[in-house]
Short mmCIF file of C-alpha atoms in Angstrom, two decimals:
data_model
loop_
_atom_site.label_atom_id
_atom_site.label_comp_id
_atom_site.label_asym_id
_atom_site.label_seq_id
_atom_site.Cartn_x
_atom_site.Cartn_y
_atom_site.Cartn_z
CA MET A 1 -0.11 -0.09 -0.05
CA GLN A 2 2.94 2.26 0.79
CA SER A 3 4.61 2.04 -2.42
CA TYR A 4 1.61 2.79 -4.73
CA TRP A 5 1.08 5.97 -2.41
CA GLN A 6 4.55 6.90 -2.87
CA LEU A 7 4.44 5.99 -6.44
CA ALA A 8 1.24 8.11 -7.14
CA ALA A 9 2.76 11.03 -4.93
CA GLY A 10 5.99 10.85 -7.12
CA LEU A 11 3.90 10.98 -10.50
CA GLY A 12 1.87 14.10 -9.06
CA VAL A 13 5.23 15.84 -8.30
CA ALA A 14 6.70 15.46 -11.81
CA LEU A 15 3.22 16.54 -13.21
CA ALA A 16 3.40 19.47 -11.08
CA LEU A 17 6.79 20.40 -11.88
CA SER A 18 5.90 20.41 -15.67
CA ALA A 19 3.41 23.29 -14.73
CA CYS A 20 6.88 25.25 -13.78
CA ALA A 21 8.33 24.78 -17.18
CA SER A 22 8.00 27.59 -19.60
CA ASN A 23 10.44 27.97 -22.58
CA THR A 24 11.98 24.72 -21.94
CA TYR A 25 15.15 23.10 -22.83
CA ALA A 26 16.20 23.33 -26.24
CA VAL A 27 19.51 21.63 -27.79
CA LEU A 28 22.12 24.41 -28.76
CA THR A 29 24.79 22.59 -30.71
CA THR A 30 26.88 25.52 -31.69
CA TYR A 31 29.59 26.97 -29.37
CA ASP A 32 31.10 30.27 -30.11
CA ALA A 33 33.93 30.70 -27.55
CA GLN A 34 34.60 34.36 -28.91
CA SER A 35 30.99 35.31 -28.24
CA GLN A 36 29.32 32.75 -25.57
CA ALA A 37 30.00 31.06 -22.57
CA ARG A 38 28.87 27.35 -21.82
CA ILE A 39 26.85 26.48 -18.75
CA ARG A 40 26.10 23.16 -17.11
CA LEU A 41 22.96 23.13 -15.05
CA PHE A 42 21.58 19.94 -12.74
CA GLY A 43 18.15 18.94 -11.80
CA GLN A 44 16.09 16.33 -11.18
CA ASN A 45 12.31 15.37 -10.20
CA GLN A 46 11.73 17.35 -7.37
CA LYS A 47 15.09 19.63 -7.95
CA PRO A 48 14.75 22.05 -11.07
CA THR A 49 17.10 24.48 -11.49
CA ILE A 50 15.95 27.21 -13.59
CA MET A 51 17.88 30.08 -16.22
CA ASP A 52 16.77 33.07 -17.32
CA VAL A 53 19.24 34.07 -20.51
CA CYS A 54 19.19 37.49 -21.92
CA GLN A 55 19.78 37.46 -25.67
CA PRO A 56 21.33 39.66 -27.73
CA SER A 57 18.01 40.86 -28.66
CA GLY A 58 17.22 42.05 -25.38
CA LYS A 59 14.52 38.92 -24.97
CA THR A 60 14.67 36.69 -22.30
CA GLN A 61 14.85 33.01 -22.85
CA ARG A 62 13.86 30.33 -19.87
CA ILE A 63 15.26 27.34 -19.55
CA ASN A 64 14.35 24.51 -16.77
CA VAL A 65 16.44 21.71 -16.00
CA GLY A 66 14.42 18.92 -14.21
CA GLY A 67 11.25 20.70 -14.13
CA SER A 68 9.90 20.30 -17.64
CA MET A 69 7.30 17.73 -18.28
CA GLY A 70 10.31 15.60 -20.19
CA ASP A 71 12.83 16.18 -17.81
CA ALA A 72 10.52 15.40 -14.49
CA PHE A 73 9.19 12.13 -15.92
CA SER A 74 12.58 10.93 -17.42
CA SER A 75 14.21 11.29 -14.01
CA PHE A 76 11.18 10.01 -12.20
CA THR A 77 11.25 6.79 -14.53
CA ARG A 78 14.87 6.51 -14.30
CA THR A 79 15.72 6.90 -18.00
CA ALA A 80 17.13 10.38 -18.08
CA SER A 81 20.24 11.18 -19.96
CA ASN A 82 22.77 13.87 -19.90
CA HIS A 83 23.63 16.32 -22.69
CA SER A 84 27.01 17.76 -23.16
CA LEU A 85 28.89 20.78 -24.74
CA GLY A 86 31.92 19.62 -24.06
CA ILE A 87 32.28 21.28 -20.51
CA ALA A 88 35.30 18.90 -18.56
CA PRO A 89 33.95 16.68 -15.75
CA SER A 90 33.60 17.97 -12.78
CA GLU A 91 33.79 16.37 -8.75
CA THR A 92 29.76 16.85 -9.18
CA THR A 93 29.40 15.12 -12.63
CA ARG A 94 31.77 12.07 -11.28
CA GLN A 95 29.71 11.95 -7.96
CA LEU A 96 26.28 12.44 -9.79
CA ALA A 97 24.70 9.26 -9.15
CA ARG A 98 24.98 10.12 -5.37
CA GLN A 99 22.14 12.58 -5.81
CA ASP A 100 19.55 9.86 -6.96
CA GLY A 101 16.46 9.23 -5.32
CA ILE A 102 14.16 6.47 -5.09
CA LEU A 103 11.83 8.19 -8.05
CA SER A 104 14.52 10.65 -9.01
CA LYS A 105 17.81 10.16 -11.13
CA ALA A 106 19.99 13.18 -11.34
CA LEU A 107 20.89 14.39 -14.82
CA TYR A 108 22.68 17.51 -16.31
CA ARG A 109 22.20 19.96 -19.47
CA GLU A 110 25.01 22.01 -20.92
CA PHE A 111 23.98 25.26 -22.79
CA ALA A 112 25.92 27.74 -24.82
CA ILE A 113 24.97 31.44 -23.99
CA PRO A 114 25.54 34.99 -24.83
CA ALA A 115 28.94 36.43 -23.12
CA GLY A 116 28.33 39.95 -21.73
CA LYS A 117 24.63 39.55 -21.05
CA PRO A 118 22.83 38.85 -17.44
CA VAL A 119 22.30 34.97 -16.67
CA ASN A 120 19.35 34.62 -13.49
CA LEU A 121 19.52 31.39 -11.81
CA ARG A 122 17.19 29.96 -9.22
CA ALA A 123 16.66 26.40 -7.80
CA ALA A 124 13.76 24.64 -5.97
CA TYR A 125 13.11 21.54 -3.96
CA VAL A 126 9.54 20.48 -4.20
CA GLY A 127 9.14 18.28 -0.98
CA LEU A 128 6.48 14.97 -1.48
CA THR A 129 3.45 14.41 0.76
CA THR A 130 3.11 10.68 1.43
CA THR A 131 -0.34 9.55 2.85
CA TYR A 132 -0.94 5.75 3.55
CA SER A 133 -2.91 3.76 6.03
CA THR A 134 -1.84 1.21 9.17
CA PRO A 135 -4.48 -0.92 10.81
CA ALA A 136 -5.00 1.85 13.77
CA HIS A 137 -4.41 5.40 11.57
CA ILE A 138 -4.27 7.03 8.28
CA VAL A 139 -0.56 8.40 8.32
CA THR A 140 0.63 11.73 6.18
CA MET A 141 4.41 12.67 5.99
CA ARG A 142 5.28 15.84 4.55
CA GLU A 143 8.92 16.72 3.34
CA GLY A 144 9.92 20.48 3.67
CA SER A 145 9.96 22.44 0.10
CA CYS A 146 12.13 25.64 -0.56
CA ARG A 147 12.99 28.10 -3.30
CA SER A 148 16.38 30.14 -3.62
CA ALA A 149 16.30 33.66 -4.44
CA SER A 150 17.12 34.58 -7.78
CA ALA A 151 20.91 35.16 -8.22
CA SER A 152 22.69 36.58 -11.16
CA PHE A 153 26.07 37.20 -13.16
CA VAL A 154 27.52 37.88 -16.24
CA PRO A 155 29.49 35.27 -18.08
CA GLN A 156 32.73 36.00 -19.65
CA ALA A 157 33.42 34.61 -23.46
CA GLY A 158 35.03 31.26 -23.68
CA HIS A 159 34.60 30.10 -19.97
CA ASP A 160 32.85 27.15 -18.83
CA TYR A 161 30.42 27.33 -15.44
CA GLU A 162 28.36 24.69 -13.50
CA VAL A 163 25.53 25.60 -11.28
CA VAL A 164 25.00 23.81 -8.39
CA SER A 165 21.95 24.07 -6.47
CA LEU A 166 21.69 23.44 -2.49
CA GLN A 167 19.14 22.47 -0.31
CA HIS A 168 19.01 21.64 3.27
CA GLY A 169 15.49 21.14 4.91
CA ARG A 170 13.71 24.24 4.35
CA GLN A 171 16.58 26.42 2.83
CA CYS A 172 17.60 26.43 -0.74
CA GLY A 173 20.56 28.01 -2.43
CA ILE A 174 22.67 28.22 -5.55
CA SER A 175 26.38 28.58 -6.37
CA VAL A 176 28.17 28.82 -9.67
CA PHE A 177 31.70 27.78 -10.28
CA ASP A 178 33.86 28.88 -13.25
CA LEU A 179 35.48 25.73 -14.38
CA THR A 180 37.30 27.20 -17.15
CA ASP A 181 40.85 26.13 -15.52
CA VAL A 182 40.24 22.62 -15.58
CA GLY A 183 40.71 21.31 -11.79
CA GLN A 184 40.49 24.48 -10.63
CA PRO A 185 37.04 25.42 -9.94
CA VAL A 186 36.37 29.11 -8.86
CA ALA A 187 33.19 30.61 -6.79
CA VAL A 188 31.65 33.38 -9.01
CA ALA A 189 30.16 36.17 -6.66
CA LEU A 190 26.47 36.62 -7.41
CA GLU A 191 24.25 39.64 -7.65
CA PRO A 192 20.53 40.06 -6.93
CA LEU A 193 18.32 39.40 -10.22
CA GLN A 194 19.49 41.57 -13.02
CA LYS A 195 17.29 42.76 -15.76
CA CYS A 196 18.39 42.39 -19.39
CA ARG A 197 20.10 44.94 -21.14
#
């Protein structure tokens, strides 16, 4: 009985997260190191990372890794795969399987983004609510949920970045690392949300 409710709750989370996706993941296969940077985002069912990229036109493109219908469902069914544009492996990618949950496989996507334009990021954790019956009671267990504050940085041309979301109880945060010097990740200073310019 308990496994049925967990499965139903997990599917519900996958569908709920799909509603968070707006202008989602599109494969960007070309990368120009003179005018672009590369960025790696992680996500999984219950743990989306959302990036708003300022395009040269001044418009914003939203990319949601882990929270789109496709990503959330493939993470839930453990069929999720990664997409790389050639960013060197990091300690996070080498240890990615440690992030896997029972109904939530971790994945990453890499994107080419315009250099010199603000990139706004946020992450979330959507806690499950599980209800099951015992002979004497109906038991409901609720996990905490959280959403990080939006954080922003301006990528440099030819640089590689990795976005790591952090979650502890009801607190979420986000960190960005510059991976350009392979083996020497450097934390990037983040600023409050910036508008496209």
